[in-house]
C-alpha cells in the first residue's frame, strides 16, 4: 500500500471544505504549495489525523503498513464535523482495517453494515456432470451427461445493530436443452447477532458439522448457536420430502437396494418434522471435532427397504467428526453418521485430505483433495454428493483454482460402486466454473 492512498483519504475527507477556507500552515517541507494534495494534507495535519515522520517530512510516496493506515483511520473516525458522504467513506475504511483498529481499542464491528444498508452479492455457476454406470446384474451400461447453470442473487438488509435479513434467489436451467426457469426464492431468514450467540429464523441453509455428510440442504425453522470456541447449535423445523428422498439417477434397475430412493413416490408429500443438536470445538487448536444428533419424523420412512415391517416413521441419526490442521495448507479430517432406526444402509462415513487454500477472490489460489466416502443413503439423507453419490461408496479426488479474481474452476472425479447388493459400478466426472460478484 502506498502513501498516496493517504492522499486519497485526505482528499475524500476535506476536499469539500477546501473551497471555503484553510487557515492551517503547512507543517511538511516536502509538500510544496503547488502540490495537488497540499490543501488536504495541511488540513488533516491541523486536525491531527496525520502527523508525518517527525522530521518535517510527509514522504507521500513511501510505503506504509496497515497498522499505520489504521492509526490514521482511527483519528479520522474521531472527527464529528464531516459530511454524510465522508462518514460513509470512513466507515468503509474502518471495515477494511477492522482487525487493526480493534487492536488499537477502536470498536468497528458494526461499521461495515452501516456503510451500506442493503447489499447484493451472488454468483453464476456452469456445471458439467458425466456419470457412467455398469449394471452388474444385466450387463447394461449407461452414461448420463448433464450441463446446467445457476444464476444466484443473495441480498442482505440491515434491520438494526443486531438484526439483519437474508435471502437467496436462484434461476436454474439445462444448457443442453436451452431451458430456463423462473427465479425462485430458495431461502429467506432473519438473523440476530449477539456476543457468543446467533439466532436464525426462517428458511435457511442446513449444512451440518460433519462436512455435510448428513445434510447439505435447506430447512424452515429456527437455528440457535451459543458459545465461542466450543459451540452448541440447536435446530428445529421442517424439511421438504424431496430433499431427503432423492431421485433415482439411472432408472429403477440401478437404484441402490435397501434405500428409500427406490420408493421416492411414497414420500413426495411427506415433509419431515426435524430437530437437531450439535456440539463442536473449533478454537485456536489445530485439532477440531464434534458430535451431533438429528431426529426426523415422516411417513416417507414407511418402506420395507428402510425398516423391517415398513412400520417405522422416524430417523434418529448420530454423528461424529474429527479433523487436524497441520498448517495453513494441510488438513486431514473424517466424519461418521449412523441411523439407529434404519435397518438398511444405516451408516455413512468419509475421510478426506486437503491441500492448499482456494479463495476465489485471490487470483492464482488453489486447493486439492483426495477422499474416500461411503454414503449409506439412510444415514446421509441429503448430504453433499457431487462426486460419490448417495447409496454408493468409492474414491474421489478434486481440485479448485482461481483463474481470475472471483472466477473459480472446480474439477472432481469419483469411482465406486453401489452399497448393498452391488447392483452397479460407476464413475463420475464433475466440472464447474463459478463467477462471484
GROMACS .gro file of C-alpha atoms in nm:
model
  437
    1UNK     CA    1   0.000   0.000   0.000
    2UNK     CA    2   0.146   0.338  -0.099
    3UNK     CA    3   0.128   0.665   0.094
    4UNK     CA    4  -0.064   0.806  -0.200
    5UNK     CA    5  -0.365   0.620  -0.058
    6UNK     CA    6  -0.343   0.856   0.239
    7UNK     CA    7  -0.365   1.147  -0.003
    8UNK     CA    8  -0.682   0.994  -0.145
    9UNK     CA    9  -0.819   0.959   0.206
   10UNK     CA   10  -0.737   1.317   0.300
   11UNK     CA   11  -0.887   1.443  -0.024
   12UNK     CA   12  -1.210   1.250   0.038
   13UNK     CA   13  -1.236   1.391   0.389
   14UNK     CA   14  -1.164   1.756   0.333
   15UNK     CA   15  -1.176   1.847  -0.034
   16UNK     CA   16  -1.531   1.972   0.014
   17UNK     CA   17  -1.410   2.217   0.277
   18UNK     CA   18  -1.103   2.315   0.082
   19UNK     CA   19  -1.300   2.552  -0.136
   20UNK     CA   20  -1.409   2.756   0.167
   21UNK     CA   21  -1.115   2.819   0.394
   22UNK     CA   22  -0.783   2.680   0.507
   23UNK     CA   23  -0.611   2.866   0.787
   24UNK     CA   24  -0.359   2.598   0.882
   25UNK     CA   25   0.007   2.637   0.798
   26UNK     CA   26   0.193   2.369   0.605
   27UNK     CA   27   0.395   2.155   0.851
   28UNK     CA   28   0.570   1.943   0.585
   29UNK     CA   29   0.877   2.055   0.396
   30UNK     CA   30   0.825   1.800   0.116
   31UNK     CA   31   0.469   1.911   0.028
   32UNK     CA   32   0.501   2.232  -0.175
   33UNK     CA   33   0.214   2.478  -0.203
   34UNK     CA   34   0.152   2.379  -0.565
   35UNK     CA   35   0.117   2.006  -0.485
   36UNK     CA   36  -0.226   1.870  -0.584
   37UNK     CA   37  -0.292   1.742  -0.228
   38UNK     CA   38  -0.147   2.044  -0.044
   39UNK     CA   39  -0.479   2.167   0.098
   40UNK     CA   40  -0.594   1.819   0.205
   41UNK     CA   41  -0.263   1.726   0.369
   42UNK     CA   42  -0.241   2.057   0.550
   43UNK     CA   43  -0.596   2.041   0.685
   44UNK     CA   44  -0.563   1.681   0.803
   45UNK     CA   45  -0.239   1.767   0.979
   46UNK     CA   46  -0.417   2.053   1.154
   47UNK     CA   47  -0.700   1.815   1.255
   48UNK     CA   48  -0.450   1.568   1.400
   49UNK     CA   49  -0.534   1.290   1.155
   50UNK     CA   50  -0.182   1.273   1.011
   51UNK     CA   51   0.148   1.355   1.177
   52UNK     CA   52   0.419   1.285   0.922
   53UNK     CA   53   0.754   1.140   1.026
   54UNK     CA   54   0.875   1.385   1.290
   55UNK     CA   55   1.148   1.533   1.066
   56UNK     CA   56   0.917   1.785   0.893
   57UNK     CA   57   0.854   1.540   0.604
   58UNK     CA   58   0.533   1.379   0.484
   59UNK     CA   59   0.702   1.125   0.247
   60UNK     CA   60   0.396   1.085   0.030
   61UNK     CA   61   0.542   0.813  -0.193
   62UNK     CA   62   0.669   0.588   0.084
   63UNK     CA   63   0.508   0.251   0.151
   64UNK     CA   64   0.316   0.229   0.478
   65UNK     CA   65   0.189  -0.059   0.687
   66UNK     CA   66  -0.172  -0.149   0.752
   67UNK     CA   67  -0.116  -0.056   1.116
   68UNK     CA   68  -0.005   0.297   1.020
   69UNK     CA   69  -0.309   0.331   0.794
   70UNK     CA   70  -0.535   0.209   1.074
   71UNK     CA   71  -0.396   0.478   1.305
   72UNK     CA   72  -0.496   0.745   1.056
   73UNK     CA   73  -0.839   0.591   1.002
   74UNK     CA   74  -0.891   0.587   1.381
   75UNK     CA   75  -0.812   0.957   1.401
   76UNK     CA   76  -1.045   1.028   1.110
   77UNK     CA   77  -1.319   0.835   1.291
   78UNK     CA   78  -1.289   1.076   1.583
   79UNK     CA   79  -1.388   1.371   1.361
   80UNK     CA   80  -1.751   1.473   1.412
   81UNK     CA   81  -1.789   1.759   1.162
   82UNK     CA   82  -1.788   1.551   0.844
   83UNK     CA   83  -2.047   1.516   0.570
   84UNK     CA   84  -2.260   1.204   0.525
   85UNK     CA   85  -2.056   1.104   0.219
   86UNK     CA   86  -1.729   1.140   0.411
   87UNK     CA   87  -1.875   0.944   0.703
   88UNK     CA   88  -1.964   0.660   0.466
   89UNK     CA   89  -1.606   0.664   0.332
   90UNK     CA   90  -1.466   0.647   0.686
   91UNK     CA   91  -1.699   0.358   0.774
   92UNK     CA   92  -1.587   0.159   0.470
   93UNK     CA   93  -1.220   0.218   0.552
   94UNK     CA   94  -1.288   0.119   0.913
   95UNK     CA   95  -1.445  -0.207   0.795
   96UNK     CA   96  -1.135  -0.280   0.581
   97UNK     CA   97  -0.898  -0.218   0.874
   98UNK     CA   98  -1.127  -0.365   1.142
   99UNK     CA   99  -0.871  -0.607   1.288
  100UNK     CA  100  -0.602  -0.341   1.322
  101UNK     CA  101  -0.849  -0.092   1.469
  102UNK     CA  102  -0.972  -0.347   1.721
  103UNK     CA  103  -0.610  -0.396   1.827
  104UNK     CA  104  -0.595  -0.020   1.881
  105UNK     CA  105  -0.905  -0.040   2.100
  106UNK     CA  106  -1.140   0.113   1.842
  107UNK     CA  107  -1.472  -0.074   1.814
  108UNK     CA  108  -1.574  -0.115   1.448
  109UNK     CA  109  -1.769  -0.442   1.438
  110UNK     CA  110  -2.088  -0.282   1.306
  111UNK     CA  111  -1.945  -0.018   1.074
  112UNK     CA  112  -1.949  -0.233   0.763
  113UNK     CA  113  -2.322  -0.290   0.798
  114UNK     CA  114  -2.397   0.079   0.847
  115UNK     CA  115  -2.193   0.177   0.539
  116UNK     CA  116  -2.450   0.009   0.314
  117UNK     CA  117  -2.795  -0.076   0.448
  118UNK     CA  118  -2.865  -0.326   0.168
  119UNK     CA  119  -2.601  -0.537  -0.003
  120UNK     CA  120  -2.630  -0.761  -0.307
  121UNK     CA  121  -2.393  -1.048  -0.374
  122UNK     CA  122  -2.430  -1.352  -0.594
  123UNK     CA  123  -2.275  -1.597  -0.834
  124UNK     CA  124  -2.316  -1.771  -1.167
  125UNK     CA  125  -2.234  -2.142  -1.194
  126UNK     CA  126  -2.187  -2.353  -1.505
  127UNK     CA  127  -2.172  -2.724  -1.421
  128UNK     CA  128  -2.094  -3.034  -1.629
  129UNK     CA  129  -2.154  -3.389  -1.498
  130UNK     CA  130  -2.084  -3.712  -1.682
  131UNK     CA  131  -2.175  -4.034  -1.499
  132UNK     CA  132  -2.116  -4.385  -1.632
  133UNK     CA  133  -2.292  -4.685  -1.478
  134UNK     CA  134  -2.219  -5.054  -1.539
  135UNK     CA  135  -2.503  -5.273  -1.412
  136UNK     CA  136  -2.359  -5.597  -1.278
  137UNK     CA  137  -2.699  -5.771  -1.287
  138UNK     CA  138  -2.786  -5.749  -1.655
  139UNK     CA  139  -2.458  -5.615  -1.805
  140UNK     CA  140  -2.635  -5.297  -1.910
  141UNK     CA  141  -2.424  -4.981  -1.942
  142UNK     CA  142  -2.545  -4.628  -1.931
  143UNK     CA  143  -2.392  -4.281  -1.939
  144UNK     CA  144  -2.579  -3.974  -1.821
  145UNK     CA  145  -2.447  -3.627  -1.915
  146UNK     CA  146  -2.579  -3.302  -1.770
  147UNK     CA  147  -2.497  -2.938  -1.847
  148UNK     CA  148  -2.670  -2.690  -1.623
  149UNK     CA  149  -2.635  -2.342  -1.483
  150UNK     CA  150  -2.741  -2.145  -1.177
  151UNK     CA  151  -2.780  -1.770  -1.151
  152UNK     CA  152  -2.797  -1.669  -0.784
  153UNK     CA  153  -2.870  -1.343  -0.602
  154UNK     CA  154  -2.817  -1.308  -0.227
  155UNK     CA  155  -2.940  -0.979  -0.079
  156UNK     CA  156  -2.872  -0.880   0.283
  157UNK     CA  157  -3.052  -0.592   0.455
  158UNK     CA  158  -2.979  -0.437   0.794
  159UNK     CA  159  -3.268  -0.405   1.041
  160UNK     CA  160  -3.079  -0.262   1.339
  161UNK     CA  161  -2.748  -0.302   1.521
  162UNK     CA  162  -2.814  -0.671   1.593
  163UNK     CA  163  -3.061  -0.795   1.333
  164UNK     CA  164  -3.050  -0.831   0.957
  165UNK     CA  165  -3.245  -1.026   0.697
  166UNK     CA  166  -3.111  -1.251   0.423
  167UNK     CA  167  -3.248  -1.416   0.112
  168UNK     CA  168  -3.135  -1.631  -0.179
  169UNK     CA  169  -3.295  -1.633  -0.523
  170UNK     CA  170  -3.196  -1.895  -0.782
  171UNK     CA  171  -3.266  -1.936  -1.150
  172UNK     CA  172  -3.159  -2.272  -1.294
  173UNK     CA  173  -3.165  -2.440  -1.632
  174UNK     CA  174  -3.022  -2.708  -1.860
  175UNK     CA  175  -2.775  -2.570  -2.112
  176UNK     CA  176  -2.804  -2.871  -2.340
  177UNK     CA  177  -3.180  -2.815  -2.371
  178UNK     CA  178  -3.161  -2.435  -2.360
  179UNK     CA  179  -3.412  -2.450  -2.078
  180UNK     CA  180  -3.478  -2.181  -1.821
  181UNK     CA  181  -3.679  -2.148  -1.504
  182UNK     CA  182  -3.832  -1.860  -1.322
  183UNK     CA  183  -3.636  -1.705  -1.038
  184UNK     CA  184  -3.731  -1.890  -0.719
  185UNK     CA  185  -3.695  -1.773  -0.362
  186UNK     CA  186  -3.488  -2.055  -0.214
  187UNK     CA  187  -3.413  -1.906   0.127
  188UNK     CA  188  -3.535  -1.618   0.343
  189UNK     CA  189  -3.439  -1.575   0.707
  190UNK     CA  190  -3.382  -1.319   0.981
  191UNK     CA  191  -3.059  -1.330   1.179
  192UNK     CA  192  -2.974  -1.183   1.516
  193UNK     CA  193  -2.606  -1.145   1.609
  194UNK     CA  194  -2.508  -1.106   1.972
  195UNK     CA  195  -2.191  -1.175   2.168
  196UNK     CA  196  -2.131  -1.551   2.154
  197UNK     CA  197  -2.491  -1.603   2.042
  198UNK     CA  198  -2.657  -1.615   1.699
  199UNK     CA  199  -3.020  -1.688   1.613
  200UNK     CA  200  -3.161  -1.757   1.265
  201UNK     CA  201  -3.535  -1.778   1.194
  202UNK     CA  202  -3.689  -1.876   0.860
  203UNK     CA  203  -3.598  -2.084   0.557
  204UNK     CA  204  -3.222  -2.123   0.577
  205UNK     CA  205  -2.919  -2.333   0.489
  206UNK     CA  206  -2.869  -2.666   0.665
  207UNK     CA  207  -2.504  -2.769   0.632
  208UNK     CA  208  -2.415  -2.990   0.926
  209UNK     CA  209  -2.085  -3.002   1.112
  210UNK     CA  210  -1.968  -3.337   0.978
  211UNK     CA  211  -1.876  -3.161   0.650
  212UNK     CA  212  -2.226  -3.202   0.508
  213UNK     CA  213  -2.228  -3.583   0.536
  214UNK     CA  214  -2.589  -3.591   0.662
  215UNK     CA  215  -2.736  -3.259   0.548
  216UNK     CA  216  -2.639  -3.006   0.282
  217UNK     CA  217  -2.977  -2.858   0.200
  218UNK     CA  218  -3.244  -2.620   0.334
  219UNK     CA  219  -3.488  -2.632   0.622
  220UNK     CA  220  -3.756  -2.400   0.760
  221UNK     CA  221  -3.735  -2.324   1.129
  222UNK     CA  222  -3.501  -2.197   1.400
  223UNK     CA  223  -3.124  -2.222   1.443
  224UNK     CA  224  -2.970  -2.115   1.777
  225UNK     CA  225  -2.592  -2.111   1.823
  226UNK     CA  226  -2.414  -2.048   2.155
  227UNK     CA  227  -2.050  -2.026   2.256
  228UNK     CA  228  -1.716  -1.920   2.115
  229UNK     CA  229  -1.455  -2.194   2.084
  230UNK     CA  230  -1.696  -2.466   2.195
  231UNK     CA  231  -2.024  -2.405   2.016
  232UNK     CA  232  -2.362  -2.561   2.076
  233UNK     CA  233  -2.624  -2.547   1.799
  234UNK     CA  234  -2.995  -2.623   1.840
  235UNK     CA  235  -3.208  -2.683   1.530
  236UNK     CA  236  -3.583  -2.731   1.491
  237UNK     CA  237  -3.819  -2.707   1.195
  238UNK     CA  238  -3.934  -2.893   0.884
  239UNK     CA  239  -3.757  -3.040   0.582
  240UNK     CA  240  -3.925  -3.091   0.246
  241UNK     CA  241  -3.951  -3.459   0.147
  242UNK     CA  242  -3.799  -3.403  -0.197
  243UNK     CA  243  -3.469  -3.333  -0.021
  244UNK     CA  244  -3.435  -3.645   0.193
  245UNK     CA  245  -3.593  -3.882  -0.064
  246UNK     CA  246  -3.372  -3.841  -0.368
  247UNK     CA  247  -3.433  -3.905  -0.734
  248UNK     CA  248  -3.315  -4.229  -0.888
  249UNK     CA  249  -3.023  -4.120  -1.106
  250UNK     CA  250  -3.017  -4.405  -1.356
  251UNK     CA  251  -3.358  -4.568  -1.363
  252UNK     CA  252  -3.516  -4.837  -1.146
  253UNK     CA  253  -3.265  -5.105  -1.247
  254UNK     CA  254  -2.983  -4.901  -1.092
  255UNK     CA  255  -3.147  -4.783  -0.770
  256UNK     CA  256  -2.940  -4.892  -0.467
  257UNK     CA  257  -3.119  -5.173  -0.288
  258UNK     CA  258  -3.235  -5.113   0.066
  259UNK     CA  259  -3.278  -4.735   0.035
  260UNK     CA  260  -3.575  -4.504   0.026
  261UNK     CA  261  -3.459  -4.384  -0.318
  262UNK     CA  262  -3.632  -4.692  -0.457
  263UNK     CA  263  -3.961  -4.565  -0.316
  264UNK     CA  264  -3.939  -4.192  -0.362
  265UNK     CA  265  -4.301  -4.160  -0.471
  266UNK     CA  266  -4.417  -4.275  -0.128
  267UNK     CA  267  -4.266  -3.970   0.040
  268UNK     CA  268  -4.310  -3.695  -0.215
  269UNK     CA  269  -4.555  -3.501   0.001
  270UNK     CA  270  -4.435  -3.619   0.342
  271UNK     CA  271  -4.248  -3.320   0.479
  272UNK     CA  272  -4.048  -3.422   0.787
  273UNK     CA  273  -4.051  -3.265   1.130
  274UNK     CA  274  -3.687  -3.208   1.222
  275UNK     CA  275  -3.483  -3.146   1.538
  276UNK     CA  276  -3.110  -3.149   1.591
  277UNK     CA  277  -2.826  -3.061   1.827
  278UNK     CA  278  -2.455  -3.014   1.763
  279UNK     CA  279  -2.153  -2.966   1.989
  280UNK     CA  280  -1.844  -2.853   1.800
  281UNK     CA  281  -1.499  -2.743   1.914
  282UNK     CA  282  -1.314  -2.521   1.667
  283UNK     CA  283  -1.086  -2.296   1.871
  284UNK     CA  284  -0.727  -2.195   1.815
  285UNK     CA  285  -0.607  -2.555   1.843
  286UNK     CA  286  -0.508  -2.744   1.531
  287UNK     CA  287  -0.742  -3.020   1.640
  288UNK     CA  288  -1.117  -2.981   1.599
  289UNK     CA  289  -1.419  -3.205   1.623
  290UNK     CA  290  -1.771  -3.253   1.746
  291UNK     CA  291  -2.082  -3.464   1.797
  292UNK     CA  292  -2.434  -3.433   1.658
  293UNK     CA  293  -2.782  -3.582   1.679
  294UNK     CA  294  -3.076  -3.539   1.437
  295UNK     CA  295  -3.433  -3.665   1.459
  296UNK     CA  296  -3.685  -3.670   1.172
  297UNK     CA  297  -4.044  -3.788   1.163
  298UNK     CA  298  -4.222  -3.859   0.833
  299UNK     CA  299  -4.435  -4.122   0.661
  300UNK     CA  300  -4.168  -4.125   0.390
  301UNK     CA  301  -3.972  -4.372   0.604
  302UNK     CA  302  -4.253  -4.630   0.600
  303UNK     CA  303  -4.093  -4.856   0.341
  304UNK     CA  304  -3.974  -5.214   0.360
  305UNK     CA  305  -3.631  -5.107   0.242
  306UNK     CA  306  -3.593  -4.859   0.530
  307UNK     CA  307  -3.713  -5.065   0.825
  308UNK     CA  308  -3.830  -5.425   0.859
  309UNK     CA  309  -4.206  -5.436   0.857
  310UNK     CA  310  -4.236  -5.094   0.694
  311UNK     CA  311  -4.389  -4.955   1.013
  312UNK     CA  312  -4.119  -4.706   1.114
  313UNK     CA  313  -4.172  -4.333   1.056
  314UNK     CA  314  -3.865  -4.195   1.238
  315UNK     CA  315  -3.500  -4.136   1.165
  316UNK     CA  316  -3.251  -4.099   1.453
  317UNK     CA  317  -2.903  -4.013   1.332
  318UNK     CA  318  -2.590  -3.978   1.549
  319UNK     CA  319  -2.276  -3.820   1.407
  320UNK     CA  320  -1.913  -3.755   1.495
  321UNK     CA  321  -1.638  -3.563   1.319
  322UNK     CA  322  -1.268  -3.507   1.385
  323UNK     CA  323  -1.004  -3.308   1.198
  324UNK     CA  324  -0.647  -3.184   1.229
  325UNK     CA  325  -0.496  -2.876   1.061
  326UNK     CA  326  -0.124  -2.940   1.018
  327UNK     CA  327  -0.065  -2.585   0.893
  328UNK     CA  328  -0.232  -2.328   0.669
  329UNK     CA  329  -0.237  -2.568   0.373
  330UNK     CA  330  -0.260  -2.925   0.502
  331UNK     CA  331  -0.554  -3.080   0.682
  332UNK     CA  332  -0.692  -3.428   0.745
  333UNK     CA  333  -1.046  -3.493   0.862
  334UNK     CA  334  -1.314  -3.757   0.884
  335UNK     CA  335  -1.679  -3.792   0.982
  336UNK     CA  336  -1.926  -4.069   1.061
  337UNK     CA  337  -2.307  -4.096   1.081
  338UNK     CA  338  -2.535  -4.378   1.193
  339UNK     CA  339  -2.915  -4.402   1.170
  340UNK     CA  340  -3.012  -4.621   1.466
  341UNK     CA  341  -3.369  -4.661   1.336
  342UNK     CA  342  -3.300  -4.781   0.981
  343UNK     CA  343  -3.237  -5.148   0.911
  344UNK     CA  344  -3.060  -5.094   0.578
  345UNK     CA  345  -2.783  -4.857   0.458
  346UNK     CA  346  -2.782  -4.721   0.813
  347UNK     CA  347  -2.432  -4.568   0.828
  348UNK     CA  348  -2.218  -4.328   0.627
  349UNK     CA  349  -1.859  -4.210   0.662
  350UNK     CA  350  -1.587  -4.020   0.483
  351UNK     CA  351  -1.216  -3.942   0.518
  352UNK     CA  352  -1.050  -3.655   0.330
  353UNK     CA  353  -0.707  -3.498   0.298
  354UNK     CA  354  -0.695  -3.132   0.188
  355UNK     CA  355  -0.402  -2.938   0.048
  356UNK     CA  356  -0.383  -2.571  -0.048
  357UNK     CA  357  -0.606  -2.274   0.015
  358UNK     CA  358  -0.854  -2.196  -0.261
  359UNK     CA  359  -1.002  -1.847  -0.220
  360UNK     CA  360  -1.199  -1.726  -0.527
  361UNK     CA  361  -1.117  -1.362  -0.453
  362UNK     CA  362  -0.741  -1.435  -0.470
  363UNK     CA  363  -0.629  -1.494  -0.827
  364UNK     CA  364  -0.397  -1.792  -0.854
  365UNK     CA  365  -0.502  -1.954  -0.525
  366UNK     CA  366  -0.577  -2.324  -0.545
  367UNK     CA  367  -0.652  -2.636  -0.347
  368UNK     CA  368  -0.680  -3.011  -0.399
  369UNK     CA  369  -0.814  -3.308  -0.207
  370UNK     CA  370  -0.840  -3.686  -0.202
  371UNK     CA  371  -1.121  -3.867  -0.023
  372UNK     CA  372  -1.296  -4.197   0.033
  373UNK     CA  373  -1.670  -4.187   0.101
  374UNK     CA  374  -1.934  -4.444   0.188
  375UNK     CA  375  -2.270  -4.269   0.151
  376UNK     CA  376  -2.527  -4.503   0.302
  377UNK     CA  377  -2.843  -4.326   0.198
  378UNK     CA  378  -3.046  -4.383   0.512
  379UNK     CA  379  -2.773  -4.205   0.711
  380UNK     CA  380  -2.661  -3.950   0.451
  381UNK     CA  381  -3.020  -3.835   0.395
  382UNK     CA  382  -2.942  -3.525   0.188
  383UNK     CA  383  -2.568  -3.473   0.209
  384UNK     CA  384  -2.316  -3.336  -0.038
  385UNK     CA  385  -2.285  -3.579  -0.329
  386UNK     CA  386  -2.129  -3.408  -0.631
  387UNK     CA  387  -1.878  -3.692  -0.669
  388UNK     CA  388  -1.954  -4.014  -0.479
  389UNK     CA  389  -2.333  -4.045  -0.492
  390UNK     CA  390  -2.580  -4.130  -0.219
  391UNK     CA  391  -2.620  -4.504  -0.185
  392UNK     CA  392  -2.267  -4.564  -0.318
  393UNK     CA  393  -1.908  -4.583  -0.192
  394UNK     CA  394  -1.578  -4.505  -0.359
  395UNK     CA  395  -1.278  -4.280  -0.410
  396UNK     CA  396  -1.297  -3.914  -0.502
  397UNK     CA  397  -1.031  -3.661  -0.599
  398UNK     CA  398  -1.073  -3.294  -0.683
  399UNK     CA  399  -0.908  -2.957  -0.729
  400UNK     CA  400  -1.009  -2.590  -0.730
  401UNK     CA  401  -0.827  -2.298  -0.893
  402UNK     CA  402  -0.897  -1.924  -0.902
  403UNK     CA  403  -0.834  -1.848  -1.270
  404UNK     CA  404  -0.904  -1.478  -1.219
  405UNK     CA  405  -1.024  -1.275  -0.924
  406UNK     CA  406  -1.370  -1.409  -0.826
  407UNK     CA  407  -1.359  -1.668  -1.107
  408UNK     CA  408  -1.302  -2.025  -0.999
  409UNK     CA  409  -1.265  -2.362  -1.172
  410UNK     CA  410  -1.360  -2.684  -0.989
  411UNK     CA  411  -1.294  -3.038  -1.114
  412UNK     CA  412  -1.355  -3.371  -0.941
  413UNK     CA  413  -1.360  -3.739  -1.033
  414UNK     CA  414  -1.522  -4.027  -0.845
  415UNK     CA  415  -1.507  -4.404  -0.893
  416UNK     CA  416  -1.701  -4.659  -0.691
  417UNK     CA  417  -1.995  -4.897  -0.662
  418UNK     CA  418  -2.335  -4.922  -0.502
  419UNK     CA  419  -2.376  -5.016  -0.137
  420UNK     CA  420  -2.574  -5.327  -0.050
  421UNK     CA  421  -2.628  -5.592  -0.315
  422UNK     CA  422  -2.376  -5.435  -0.553
  423UNK     CA  423  -2.608  -5.369  -0.845
  424UNK     CA  424  -2.366  -5.143  -1.030
  425UNK     CA  425  -2.025  -4.983  -1.064
  426UNK     CA  426  -1.995  -4.618  -1.155
  427UNK     CA  427  -1.753  -4.336  -1.232
  428UNK     CA  428  -1.829  -3.968  -1.246
  429UNK     CA  429  -1.662  -3.655  -1.383
  430UNK     CA  430  -1.774  -3.324  -1.240
  431UNK     CA  431  -1.664  -2.980  -1.360
  432UNK     CA  432  -1.779  -2.631  -1.265
  433UNK     CA  433  -1.696  -2.271  -1.346
  434UNK     CA  434  -1.815  -2.023  -1.082
  435UNK     CA  435  -1.817  -1.643  -1.104
  436UNK     CA  436  -1.880  -1.438  -0.790
  437UNK     CA  437  -1.999  -1.079  -0.770
   0.00000   0.00000   0.00000
